[in-house]
PDB file of C-alpha atoms and ligand atoms in Angstrom:
ATOM      1  CA  MET A 110      -1.419 -10.758 -17.169  1.00 87.00           C
ATOM      2  CA  LYS A 111      -0.321 -14.090 -18.712  1.00 92.00           C
ATOM      3  CA  ASN A 112       3.192 -14.041 -20.145  1.00 97.00           C
ATOM      4  CA  ILE A 113       5.532 -11.986 -18.001  1.00 98.00           C
ATOM      5  CA  LEU A 114       9.029 -10.581 -18.513  1.00 98.00           C
ATOM      6  CA  VAL A 115      10.957  -9.589 -15.365  1.00 98.00           C
ATOM      7  CA  ILE A 116      13.809  -7.206 -16.219  1.00 97.00           C
ATOM      8  CA  GLY A 117      16.458  -7.048 -13.487  1.00 96.00           C
ATOM      9  CA  ALA A 118      15.679 -10.595 -12.364  1.00 96.00           C
ATOM     10  CA  ALA A 119      19.083 -11.059 -10.707  1.00 95.00           C
ATOM     11  CA  GLY A 120      18.442  -8.193  -8.284  1.00 94.00           C
ATOM     12  CA  GLN A 121      16.954  -7.932  -4.809  1.00 95.00           C
ATOM     13  CA  ILE A 122      13.281  -7.876  -5.903  1.00 97.00           C
ATOM     14  CA  GLY A 123      13.586  -9.861  -9.132  1.00 97.00           C
ATOM     15  CA  SER A 124      15.275 -12.870  -7.553  1.00 96.00           C
ATOM     16  CA  GLU A 125      12.171 -13.344  -5.382  1.00 98.00           C
ATOM     17  CA  LEU A 126       9.478 -12.007  -7.716  1.00 98.00           C
ATOM     18  CA  VAL A 127      10.256 -14.516 -10.490  1.00 98.00           C
ATOM     19  CA  PRO A 128       9.702 -17.629  -8.296  1.00 98.00           C
ATOM     20  CA  GLU A 129       6.582 -16.056  -6.772  1.00 98.00           C
ATOM     21  CA  LEU A 130       5.065 -15.356 -10.210  1.00 98.00           C
ATOM     22  CA  ARG A 131       5.952 -18.851 -11.424  1.00 98.00           C
ATOM     23  CA  ALA A 132       4.438 -20.385  -8.269  1.00 97.00           C
ATOM     24  CA  ARG A 133       1.230 -18.488  -9.051  1.00 97.00           C
ATOM     25  CA  GLY A 134       1.152 -20.125 -12.511  1.00 97.00           C
ATOM     26  CA  TYR A 135       2.376 -17.240 -14.689  1.00 98.00           C
ATOM     27  CA  MET A 136       4.770 -17.980 -17.546  1.00 98.00           C
ATOM     28  CA  THR A 137       7.651 -15.807 -16.377  1.00 98.00           C
ATOM     29  CA  VAL A 138      10.856 -15.022 -18.265  1.00 98.00           C
ATOM     30  CA  ALA A 139      13.730 -14.065 -15.950  1.00 97.00           C
ATOM     31  CA  ALA A 140      15.837 -11.455 -17.746  1.00 97.00           C
ATOM     32  CA  GLY A 141      19.276 -10.424 -16.533  1.00 95.00           C
ATOM     33  CA  SER A 142      21.561  -7.792 -18.006  1.00 89.00           C
ATOM     34  CA  GLY A 143      24.343 -10.288 -18.629  1.00 82.00           C
ATOM     35  CA  ARG A 144      26.647  -8.472 -16.143  1.00 83.00           C
ATOM     36  CA  THR A 145      25.422 -10.364 -13.063  1.00 83.00           C
ATOM     37  CA  PRO A 146      24.647 -14.035 -13.761  1.00 87.00           C
ATOM     38  CA  LEU A 147      21.083 -15.089 -12.981  1.00 93.00           C
ATOM     39  CA  PRO A 148      20.869 -17.018  -9.707  1.00 91.00           C
ATOM     40  CA  GLU A 149      20.507 -20.769 -10.210  1.00 93.00           C
ATOM     41  CA  HIS A 150      17.020 -20.893  -8.679  1.00 94.00           C
ATOM     42  CA  LEU A 151      15.696 -18.799 -11.599  1.00 95.00           C
ATOM     43  CA  THR A 152      16.927 -21.121 -14.323  1.00 93.00           C
ATOM     44  CA  ASP A 153      14.110 -23.664 -13.860  1.00 93.00           C
ATOM     45  CA  GLY A 154      12.053 -21.563 -16.304  1.00 96.00           C
ATOM     46  CA  PRO A 155      12.640 -19.387 -19.368  1.00 97.00           C
ATOM     47  CA  THR A 156      15.459 -16.836 -19.214  1.00 97.00           C
ATOM     48  CA  ALA A 157      16.789 -14.048 -21.425  1.00 96.00           C
ATOM     49  CA  THR A 158      19.569 -11.477 -21.542  1.00 95.00           C
ATOM     50  CA  VAL A 159      18.159  -7.992 -21.865  1.00 93.00           C
ATOM     51  CA  ASN A 160      19.667  -4.506 -21.791  1.00 93.00           C
ATOM     52  CA  LEU A 161      16.830  -2.101 -20.970  1.00 95.00           C
ATOM     53  CA  LEU A 162      18.527   0.564 -23.091  1.00 95.00           C
ATOM     54  CA  ASP A 163      18.636  -1.663 -26.192  1.00 95.00           C
ATOM     55  CA  SER A 164      15.017  -1.377 -27.385  1.00 95.00           C
ATOM     56  CA  ASP A 165      15.441  -3.547 -30.511  1.00 96.00           C
ATOM     57  CA  ALA A 166      16.873  -6.470 -28.541  1.00 95.00           C
ATOM     58  CA  LEU A 167      14.231  -6.003 -25.842  1.00 97.00           C
ATOM     59  CA  ASP A 168      11.491  -5.974 -28.466  1.00 97.00           C
ATOM     60  CA  ALA A 169      12.821  -9.226 -29.947  1.00 97.00           C
ATOM     61  CA  VAL A 170      12.573 -10.931 -26.519  1.00 97.00           C
ATOM     62  CA  ILE A 171       9.050  -9.555 -25.990  1.00 98.00           C
ATOM     63  CA  LYS A 172       7.998 -10.881 -29.398  1.00 97.00           C
ATOM     64  CA  HIS A 173       9.711 -14.247 -28.990  1.00 97.00           C
ATOM     65  CA  PHE A 174       7.966 -15.033 -25.679  1.00 98.00           C
ATOM     66  CA  ASN A 175       4.665 -13.334 -26.590  1.00 97.00           C
ATOM     67  CA  ILE A 176       4.996 -11.123 -23.502  1.00 98.00           C
ATOM     68  CA  ASP A 177       1.996  -9.080 -22.331  1.00 98.00           C
ATOM     69  CA  THR A 178       3.318  -7.759 -18.991  1.00 98.00           C
ATOM     70  CA  VAL A 179       6.749  -6.400 -18.007  1.00 98.00           C
ATOM     71  CA  PHE A 180       8.041  -5.866 -14.478  1.00 98.00           C
ATOM     72  CA  ASN A 181      10.925  -3.426 -14.970  1.00 98.00           C
ATOM     73  CA  LEU A 182      13.143  -3.749 -11.898  1.00 97.00           C
ATOM     74  CA  ALA A 183      16.339  -2.286 -13.376  1.00 95.00           C
ATOM     75  CA  ALA A 184      17.495   0.644 -11.213  1.00 93.00           C
ATOM     76  CA  ILE A 185      20.499   2.341  -9.666  1.00 95.00           C
ATOM     77  CA  LEU A 186      19.526   3.027  -6.038  1.00 96.00           C
ATOM     78  CA  SER A 187      19.864   6.266  -4.072  1.00 96.00           C
ATOM     79  CA  ALA A 188      23.382   6.106  -2.605  1.00 96.00           C
ATOM     80  CA  VAL A 189      25.084   4.689  -5.718  1.00 96.00           C
ATOM     81  CA  GLY A 190      23.058   7.096  -7.865  1.00 97.00           C
ATOM     82  CA  GLU A 191      24.845   9.982  -6.145  1.00 97.00           C
ATOM     83  CA  THR A 192      28.201   8.622  -7.308  1.00 97.00           C
ATOM     84  CA  ARG A 193      26.950   7.768 -10.845  1.00 97.00           C
ATOM     85  CA  PRO A 194      24.181  10.313 -11.559  1.00 98.00           C
ATOM     86  CA  MET A 195      24.314  10.051 -15.378  1.00 97.00           C
ATOM     87  CA  ALA A 196      24.076   6.252 -15.270  1.00 97.00           C
ATOM     88  CA  ALA A 197      21.120   6.564 -12.869  1.00 97.00           C
ATOM     89  CA  TRP A 198      19.446   9.054 -15.217  1.00 97.00           C
ATOM     90  CA  ASN A 199      20.009   6.911 -18.329  1.00 97.00           C
ATOM     91  CA  LEU A 200      18.591   3.744 -16.784  1.00 96.00           C
ATOM     92  CA  GLY A 201      15.823   5.450 -14.800  1.00 97.00           C
ATOM     93  CA  VAL A 202      14.575   7.809 -17.530  1.00 98.00           C
ATOM     94  CA  TYR A 203      15.737   6.612 -20.989  1.00 97.00           C
ATOM     95  CA  GLY A 204      15.180   3.003 -19.873  1.00 97.00           C
ATOM     96  CA  VAL A 205      11.640   3.744 -18.721  1.00 98.00           C
ATOM     97  CA  ILE A 206      10.604   5.819 -21.741  1.00 98.00           C
ATOM     98  CA  GLY A 207      12.067   3.238 -24.144  1.00 97.00           C
ATOM     99  CA  LEU A 208      10.013   0.525 -22.443  1.00 98.00           C
ATOM    100  CA  LEU A 209       6.873   2.685 -22.488  1.00 98.00           C
ATOM    101  CA  GLU A 210       7.347   3.185 -26.251  1.00 98.00           C
ATOM    102  CA  LEU A 211       7.459  -0.606 -26.692  1.00 98.00           C
ATOM    103  CA  ALA A 212       4.437  -0.942 -24.409  1.00 98.00           C
ATOM    104  CA  ARG A 213       2.554   1.496 -26.630  1.00 98.00           C
ATOM    105  CA  ASP A 214       3.374  -0.502 -29.796  1.00 97.00           C
ATOM    106  CA  ARG A 215       2.828  -3.952 -28.314  1.00 97.00           C
ATOM    107  CA  LYS A 216      -0.019  -3.163 -25.861  1.00 97.00           C
ATOM    108  CA  LEU A 217       1.976  -4.259 -22.837  1.00 98.00           C
ATOM    109  CA  SER A 218       1.149  -3.740 -19.168  1.00 98.00           C
ATOM    110  CA  VAL A 219       4.164  -2.290 -17.331  1.00 98.00           C
ATOM    111  CA  PHE A 220       5.167  -2.166 -13.663  1.00 98.00           C
ATOM    112  CA  THR A 221       8.161   0.057 -12.886  1.00 98.00           C
ATOM    113  CA  PRO A 222       8.580   0.511  -9.132  1.00 98.00           C
ATOM    114  CA  SER A 223       8.753   4.004  -7.792  1.00 98.00           C
ATOM    115  CA  SER A 224      10.136   4.741  -4.336  1.00 98.00           C
ATOM    116  CA  ILE A 225       9.932   6.924  -1.243  1.00 98.00           C
ATOM    117  CA  GLY A 226      12.932   8.520  -3.001  1.00 98.00           C
ATOM    118  CA  VAL A 227      10.431  10.729  -4.883  1.00 98.00           C
ATOM    119  CA  PHE A 228       9.940  12.746  -1.686  1.00 98.00           C
ATOM    120  CA  GLY A 229      12.207  15.480  -0.388  1.00 98.00           C
ATOM    121  CA  PRO A 230      12.784  17.796   2.575  1.00 97.00           C
ATOM    122  CA  GLU A 231       9.667  19.905   1.847  1.00 97.00           C
ATOM    123  CA  THR A 232       7.384  16.830   1.865  1.00 98.00           C
ATOM    124  CA  PRO A 233       5.404  16.315   5.116  1.00 98.00           C
ATOM    125  CA  HIS A 234       7.375  13.559   6.888  1.00 97.00           C
ATOM    126  CA  ASN A 235       4.635  12.104   9.085  1.00 96.00           C
ATOM    127  CA  LEU A 236       2.034  10.002   7.329  1.00 97.00           C
ATOM    128  CA  THR A 237       3.213  11.420   4.008  1.00 98.00           C
ATOM    129  CA  PRO A 238       0.098  11.932   1.861  1.00 98.00           C
ATOM    130  CA  GLN A 239      -0.484  10.167  -1.450  1.00 98.00           C
ATOM    131  CA  ASP A 240      -0.615  13.434  -3.376  1.00 96.00           C
ATOM    132  CA  THR A 241       2.031  15.793  -2.027  1.00 97.00           C
ATOM    133  CA  VAL A 242       5.262  17.678  -2.750  1.00 97.00           C
ATOM    134  CA  CYS A 243       7.708  15.535  -4.777  1.00 97.00           C
ATOM    135  CA  ARG A 244      10.943  17.527  -4.940  1.00 98.00           C
ATOM    136  CA  PRO A 245      13.704  14.995  -4.250  1.00 98.00           C
ATOM    137  CA  ARG A 246      17.349  15.956  -3.772  1.00 97.00           C
ATOM    138  CA  THR A 247      18.855  12.721  -5.159  1.00 98.00           C
ATOM    139  CA  MET A 248      19.291  11.741  -8.808  1.00 98.00           C
ATOM    140  CA  TYR A 249      17.560   8.439  -7.948  1.00 98.00           C
ATOM    141  CA  GLY A 250      14.541  10.382  -6.687  1.00 98.00           C
ATOM    142  CA  ILE A 251      14.539  12.634  -9.745  1.00 98.00           C
ATOM    143  CA  THR A 252      14.463   9.590 -12.040  1.00 98.00           C
ATOM    144  CA  LYS A 253      11.624   8.081 -10.009  1.00 98.00           C
ATOM    145  CA  VAL A 254       9.536  11.282 -10.256  1.00 98.00           C
ATOM    146  CA  ALA A 255      10.232  11.333 -14.019  1.00 98.00           C
ATOM    147  CA  GLY A 256       9.263   7.627 -14.237  1.00 98.00           C
ATOM    148  CA  GLU A 257       5.957   8.288 -12.454  1.00 98.00           C
ATOM    149  CA  LEU A 258       5.153  11.244 -14.721  1.00 98.00           C
ATOM    150  CA  LEU A 259       6.147   9.397 -17.901  1.00 98.00           C
ATOM    151  CA  SER A 260       4.061   6.378 -16.912  1.00 98.00           C
ATOM    152  CA  ASP A 261       0.987   8.557 -16.295  1.00 98.00           C
ATOM    153  CA  TYR A 262       1.662  10.443 -19.544  1.00 98.00           C
ATOM    154  CA  TYR A 263       1.756   7.235 -21.605  1.00 98.00           C
ATOM    155  CA  ARG A 264      -1.395   6.004 -19.844  1.00 97.00           C
ATOM    156  CA  ALA A 265      -3.305   9.245 -20.547  1.00 97.00           C
ATOM    157  CA  LYS A 266      -2.015   9.860 -24.078  1.00 98.00           C
ATOM    158  CA  TYR A 267      -1.669   6.349 -25.480  1.00 98.00           C
ATOM    159  CA  GLY A 268      -3.696   4.135 -23.125  1.00 97.00           C
ATOM    160  CA  VAL A 269      -0.623   2.209 -21.895  1.00 98.00           C
ATOM    161  CA  ASP A 270      -1.449   0.123 -18.813  1.00 98.00           C
ATOM    162  CA  ALA A 271       1.401   1.428 -16.623  1.00 98.00           C
ATOM    163  CA  ARG A 272       1.128   1.028 -12.826  1.00 98.00           C
ATOM    164  CA  SER A 273       3.498   1.380  -9.885  1.00 98.00           C
ATOM    165  CA  VAL A 274       4.003   1.597  -6.132  1.00 98.00           C
ATOM    166  CA  ARG A 275       6.366   3.797  -4.154  1.00 98.00           C
ATOM    167  CA  TYR A 276       8.393   1.171  -2.345  1.00 98.00           C
ATOM    168  CA  PRO A 277       9.768   1.940   1.106  1.00 98.00           C
ATOM    169  CA  GLY A 278      13.103   0.361   2.117  1.00 98.00           C
ATOM    170  CA  LEU A 279      12.815  -3.338   1.244  1.00 98.00           C
ATOM    171  CA  ILE A 280      14.144  -5.966   3.628  1.00 98.00           C
ATOM    172  CA  SER A 281      15.089  -9.426   2.398  1.00 97.00           C
ATOM    173  CA  TYR A 282      17.701 -12.151   2.760  1.00 96.00           C
ATOM    174  CA  VAL A 283      17.839 -13.913  -0.653  1.00 95.00           C
ATOM    175  CA  THR A 284      19.814 -11.390  -2.735  1.00 91.00           C
ATOM    176  CA  PRO A 285      21.577  -8.357  -1.249  1.00 82.00           C
ATOM    177  CA  PRO A 286      20.398  -4.937  -2.435  1.00 76.00           C
ATOM    178  CA  GLY A 287      22.960  -2.640  -4.035  1.00 80.00           C
ATOM    179  CA  GLY A 288      23.623   0.850  -2.814  1.00 90.00           C
ATOM    180  CA  GLY A 289      20.411   2.000  -1.140  1.00 96.00           C
ATOM    181  CA  THR A 290      20.031   4.324   1.851  1.00 97.00           C
ATOM    182  CA  THR A 291      17.733   1.888   3.656  1.00 97.00           C
ATOM    183  CA  ASP A 292      20.109  -1.091   3.286  1.00 97.00           C
ATOM    184  CA  TYR A 293      21.312  -0.739   6.900  1.00 98.00           C
ATOM    185  CA  ALA A 294      18.084  -2.473   7.913  1.00 98.00           C
ATOM    186  CA  ILE A 295      19.295  -5.613   6.111  1.00 98.00           C
ATOM    187  CA  ASP A 296      22.975  -5.407   7.077  1.00 97.00           C
ATOM    188  CA  ILE A 297      22.013  -5.173  10.760  1.00 98.00           C
ATOM    189  CA  TYR A 298      20.501  -8.682  10.677  1.00 98.00           C
ATOM    190  CA  TRP A 299      23.571 -10.256   9.025  1.00 97.00           C
ATOM    191  CA  LYS A 300      25.991  -8.558  11.428  1.00 97.00           C
ATOM    192  CA  ALA A 301      23.838  -9.452  14.445  1.00 97.00           C
ATOM    193  CA  ILE A 302      24.381 -13.115  13.626  1.00 97.00           C
ATOM    194  CA  GLU A 303      27.927 -12.946  12.189  1.00 96.00           C
ATOM    195  CA  THR A 304      29.597 -10.704  14.817  1.00 97.00           C
ATOM    196  CA  GLY A 305      26.985  -9.648  17.404  1.00 98.00           C
ATOM    197  CA  VAL A 306      27.744  -5.949  16.759  1.00 98.00           C
ATOM    198  CA  TYR A 307      26.517  -3.520  14.098  1.00 98.00           C
ATOM    199  CA  ARG A 308      27.926  -0.058  13.336  1.00 98.00           C
ATOM    200  CA  CYS A 309      24.948   1.821  11.922  1.00 98.00           C
ATOM    201  CA  PRO A 310      25.455   4.520   9.236  1.00 98.00           C
ATOM    202  CA  LEU A 311      22.231   6.331  10.279  1.00 98.00           C
ATOM    203  CA  LYS A 312      21.626   8.153  13.581  1.00 98.00           C
ATOM    204  CA  ALA A 313      19.301   6.955  16.332  1.00 97.00           C
ATOM    205  CA  GLY A 314      15.887   8.483  15.758  1.00 98.00           C
ATOM    206  CA  THR A 315      16.090   8.231  11.948  1.00 98.00           C
ATOM    207  CA  TYR A 316      12.668   6.789  11.175  1.00 98.00           C
ATOM    208  CA  LEU A 317      12.095   5.433   7.676  1.00 98.00           C
ATOM    209  CA  PRO A 318       9.256   3.511   6.031  1.00 98.00           C
ATOM    210  CA  MET A 319      10.234  -0.144   5.485  1.00 98.00           C
ATOM    211  CA  MET A 320       8.650  -3.339   4.153  1.00 98.00           C
ATOM    212  CA  PHE A 321       9.458  -7.052   4.255  1.00 98.00           C
ATOM    213  CA  MET A 322       9.953  -8.629   0.820  1.00 98.00           C
ATOM    214  CA  PRO A 323       6.909 -10.979   0.875  1.00 98.00           C
ATOM    215  CA  ASP A 324       4.697  -7.899   1.322  1.00 98.00           C
ATOM    216  CA  ALA A 325       6.588  -6.071  -1.456  1.00 98.00           C
ATOM    217  CA  LEU A 326       6.030  -8.961  -3.888  1.00 98.00           C
ATOM    218  CA  ARG A 327       2.333  -9.093  -3.052  1.00 98.00           C
ATOM    219  CA  ALA A 328       2.030  -5.327  -3.564  1.00 98.00           C
ATOM    220  CA  ALA A 329       3.460  -5.558  -7.090  1.00 98.00           C
ATOM    221  CA  ILE A 330       1.399  -8.586  -8.099  1.00 98.00           C
ATOM    222  CA  GLU A 331      -1.874  -7.438  -6.498  1.00 98.00           C
ATOM    223  CA  LEU A 332      -1.611  -4.006  -8.123  1.00 98.00           C
ATOM    224  CA  MET A 333      -0.980  -5.553 -11.555  1.00 98.00           C
ATOM    225  CA  GLU A 334      -3.887  -7.971 -11.047  1.00 97.00           C
ATOM    226  CA  ALA A 335      -6.223  -5.208  -9.814  1.00 97.00           C
ATOM    227  CA  ASP A 336      -9.324  -4.197 -11.736  1.00 96.00           C
ATOM    228  CA  ALA A 337      -8.228  -1.055 -13.634  1.00 95.00           C
ATOM    229  CA  SER A 338     -11.703   0.476 -13.337  1.00 96.00           C
ATOM    230  CA  ARG A 339     -11.193   0.816  -9.560  1.00 96.00           C
ATOM    231  CA  LEU A 340      -7.825   2.615  -9.862  1.00 96.00           C
ATOM    232  CA  LYS A 341      -7.457   6.377  -9.792  1.00 95.00           C
ATOM    233  CA  HIS A 342      -3.763   6.892  -9.047  1.00 93.00           C
ATOM    234  CA  PHE A 343      -1.822   4.353 -11.147  1.00 95.00           C
ATOM    235  CA  ASN A 344       1.614   6.072 -10.866  1.00 96.00           C
ATOM    236  CA  SER A 345       2.325   5.789  -8.162  1.00 95.00           C
ATOM    237  CA  PHE A 346       0.738   4.409  -4.976  1.00 98.00           C
ATOM    238  CA  ASN A 347       2.155   4.938  -1.476  1.00 98.00           C
ATOM    239  CA  VAL A 348       2.346   1.494   0.165  1.00 98.00           C
ATOM    240  CA  GLY A 349       2.913   1.432   3.915  1.00 95.00           C
ATOM    241  CA  ALA A 350       3.988  -1.456   6.099  1.00 97.00           C
ATOM    242  CA  LEU A 351       6.584  -0.686   8.820  1.00 98.00           C
ATOM    243  CA  SER A 352       8.304   2.389  10.212  1.00 98.00           C
ATOM    244  CA  PHE A 353      11.242   2.122  12.602  1.00 98.00           C
ATOM    245  CA  ASP A 354      14.553   3.711  13.552  1.00 98.00           C
ATOM    246  CA  PRO A 355      17.841   1.826  14.190  1.00 98.00           C
ATOM    247  CA  GLU A 356      17.104   1.550  17.945  1.00 98.00           C
ATOM    248  CA  GLU A 357      13.786  -0.176  17.326  1.00 98.00           C
ATOM    249  CA  VAL A 358      15.089  -2.756  14.877  1.00 98.00           C
ATOM    250  CA  ALA A 359      18.012  -3.417  17.260  1.00 98.00           C
ATOM    251  CA  ALA A 360      15.545  -3.898  20.150  1.00 98.00           C
ATOM    252  CA  SER A 361      13.573  -6.359  18.021  1.00 98.00           C
ATOM    253  CA  ILE A 362      16.785  -8.329  17.309  1.00 98.00           C
ATOM    254  CA  GLN A 363      17.755  -8.217  21.016  1.00 98.00           C
ATOM    255  CA  LYS A 364      14.538 -10.067  21.916  1.00 98.00           C
ATOM    256  CA  ARG A 365      16.100 -13.055  20.105  1.00 97.00           C
ATOM    257  CA  LEU A 366      19.810 -12.207  20.586  1.00 98.00           C
ATOM    258  CA  PRO A 367      20.073 -10.387  23.957  1.00 97.00           C
ATOM    259  CA  GLY A 368      23.842  -9.828  23.586  1.00 97.00           C
ATOM    260  CA  PHE A 369      23.532  -7.924  20.305  1.00 98.00           C
ATOM    261  CA  LYS A 370      25.105  -4.430  20.381  1.00 98.00           C
ATOM    262  CA  LEU A 371      24.256  -1.418  18.213  1.00 98.00           C
ATOM    263  CA  GLU A 372      26.919   1.253  17.665  1.00 98.00           C
ATOM    264  CA  TYR A 373      26.937   4.272  15.366  1.00 98.00           C
ATOM    265  CA  ASP A 374      29.292   5.409  12.613  1.00 98.00           C
ATOM    266  CA  VAL A 375      27.173   7.954  10.774  1.00 98.00           C
ATOM    267  CA  ASN A 376      27.644   8.327   7.025  1.00 97.00           C
ATOM    268  CA  PRO A 377      26.800  11.974   6.148  1.00 98.00           C
ATOM    269  CA  LEU A 378      25.566  11.191   2.597  1.00 97.00           C
ATOM    270  CA  LEU A 379      23.228   8.427   3.748  1.00 98.00           C
ATOM    271  CA  GLN A 380      22.062  10.514   6.717  1.00 98.00           C
ATOM    272  CA  SER A 381      21.213  13.506   4.525  1.00 98.00           C
ATOM    273  CA  ILE A 382      19.234  11.315   2.121  1.00 98.00           C
ATOM    274  CA  ALA A 383      17.400   9.588   4.985  1.00 98.00           C
ATOM    275  CA  ASP A 384      16.596  12.955   6.594  1.00 98.00           C
ATOM    276  CA  SER A 385      14.914  14.089   3.369  1.00 98.00           C
ATOM    277  CA  TRP A 386      12.616  11.021   3.259  1.00 98.00           C
ATOM    278  CA  PRO A 387       9.344  10.365   5.123  1.00 98.00           C
ATOM    279  CA  ASP A 388       9.035   8.646   8.518  1.00 98.00           C
ATOM    280  CA  ASP A 389       5.911   6.789   7.430  1.00 97.00           C
ATOM    281  CA  LEU A 390       3.324   6.850   4.653  1.00 98.00           C
ATOM    282  CA  ASP A 391      -0.401   7.369   4.264  1.00 98.00           C
ATOM    283  CA  ASP A 392      -1.346   4.464   2.001  1.00 98.00           C
ATOM    284  CA  SER A 393      -5.121   4.892   2.172  1.00 98.00           C
ATOM    285  CA  ALA A 394      -5.385   5.247  -1.650  1.00 98.00           C
ATOM    286  CA  ALA A 395      -3.790   1.787  -2.131  1.00 98.00           C
ATOM    287  CA  ARG A 396      -6.066   0.341   0.565  1.00 98.00           C
ATOM    288  CA  GLU A 397      -9.186   1.847  -1.021  1.00 98.00           C
ATOM    289  CA  GLU A 398      -8.392   1.282  -4.705  1.00 98.00           C
ATOM    290  CA  TRP A 399      -6.895  -2.237  -4.687  1.00 98.00           C
ATOM    291  CA  ASP A 400      -7.298  -3.498  -1.104  1.00 98.00           C
ATOM    292  CA  TRP A 401      -3.642  -3.213  -0.064  1.00 98.00           C
ATOM    293  CA  VAL A 402      -2.947  -4.653   3.408  1.00 98.00           C
ATOM    294  CA  PRO A 403       0.595  -5.402   4.655  1.00 98.00           C
ATOM    295  CA  GLN A 404       1.030  -8.627   6.634  1.00 98.00           C
ATOM    296  CA  TYR A 405       4.342  -8.482   8.524  1.00 98.00           C
ATOM    297  CA  ASN A 406       5.095  -6.476  11.664  1.00 98.00           C
ATOM    298  CA  LEU A 407       8.655  -5.802  12.858  1.00 98.00           C
ATOM    299  CA  ASP A 408       9.008  -8.777  15.226  1.00 98.00           C
ATOM    300  CA  GLN A 409       7.523 -11.224  12.718  1.00 98.00           C
ATOM    301  CA  MET A 410       9.982  -9.993  10.096  1.00 98.00           C
ATOM    302  CA  THR A 411      12.882 -10.200  12.564  1.00 98.00           C
ATOM    303  CA  ASN A 412      12.079 -13.832  13.332  1.00 98.00           C
ATOM    304  CA  VAL A 413      12.008 -14.811   9.660  1.00 98.00           C
ATOM    305  CA  MET A 414      15.185 -12.823   8.875  1.00 98.00           C
ATOM    306  CA  LEU A 415      17.192 -14.286  11.777  1.00 98.00           C
ATOM    307  CA  ASN A 416      16.088 -17.862  11.023  1.00 98.00           C
ATOM    308  CA  ALA A 417      16.785 -17.568   7.291  1.00 97.00           C
ATOM    309  CA  ILE A 418      20.195 -15.902   7.691  1.00 97.00           C
ATOM    310  CA  THR A 419      21.273 -18.447  10.343  1.00 97.00           C
ATOM    311  CA  LYS A 420      20.304 -21.269   7.950  1.00 96.00           C
ATOM    312  CA  ARG A 421      22.194 -19.676   5.060  1.00 94.00           C
ATOM    313  CA  LEU A 422      25.335 -19.119   7.139  1.00 94.00           C
ATOM    314  CA  THR A 423      25.200 -22.683   8.500  1.00 94.00           C
ATOM    315  CA  GLU A 424      24.807 -24.126   4.992  1.00 92.00           C
ATOM    316  CA  SER A 425      27.713 -22.103   3.611  1.00 89.00           C
ATOM    317  CA  ALA A 426      30.060 -22.883   6.567  1.00 85.00           C
TER     318      ALA A 426
HETATM  319  C1  LIG B 721      17.093   3.124  -1.448  1.00 66.57           C
HETATM  320  O1  LIG B 721      17.379   3.199  -0.243  1.00 66.57           O
HETATM  321  O2  LIG B 721      17.656   3.776  -2.330  1.00 66.57           O
HETATM  322  C2  LIG B 721      15.952   2.222  -1.850  1.00 66.57           C
HETATM  323  C3  LIG B 721      14.648   2.943  -1.881  1.00 66.57           C
HETATM  324  C4  LIG B 721      13.999   3.372  -0.633  1.00 66.57           C
HETATM  325  O3  LIG B 721      14.106   3.156  -2.931  1.00 66.57           O
HETATM  326  N1  LIG B 721      15.887   1.112  -0.942  1.00 66.57           N
END
């Protein structure tokens, strides 16, 4: 991994992955789609405009920057995917296979995140095993299962170095996520500071696997840096970190903001998606094959989130 292209750099993961890769000394091109401008903090290095579905233009960028590794972060998340299923399919399946074709020609390494969205109601919900039933009910989940299978197919048939992790809900404060089921766990922090009250779209007792962004960035980078001869799973690894329900994250916030109130206004679509996903994950394969260890617990994450959001709101006031 030397010259890296990050597709979807303006998004929730990309806006933090690009600076992290650059800080680690990698030449990293931040590629946006052109629809959302790249955030200013990414323009201190090379940038490009890339449409994942336009293979010729993508190939030209890969050639121009002599790219050897692509992090493909373009995705339409679970809740929005239910309102735009064909767009989710096109990006999540045609986008991935087009990139894998380029990877085959140009000998690229490719990271395309998978998600807990690959699981469904028949999957065991407690400590969901690495190898288990993947029959999702969302279009997002279907594209992620297809992405995992395609990545393993290109690895087995053409030797493409494709790797991925199944991300849980990702929590961050730099760039807002768009249209996920787990996004409540970000909104709750902003509302706790802005208004002191949060109306949660998921019921009490809805446990979901979650992860703080610094851990998510490390997972992607450490997997791509891992010695391939140790890996057995490739696409895709369960990565565990946190598991909580709305009451528990609210209680963590209340340790810092005792007046904070949690109310409920359940959204049936989000609730049905959340109910089909695991409570927590067995990530022993990631721990054994590439030494995965998460670093943040819930209270540590809460402290960083509340401090960072307070600073941002103060600066923008
Ligand atoms: C979503 O909620 O759709 C995403 C995910 C878990 O992949 N955050």
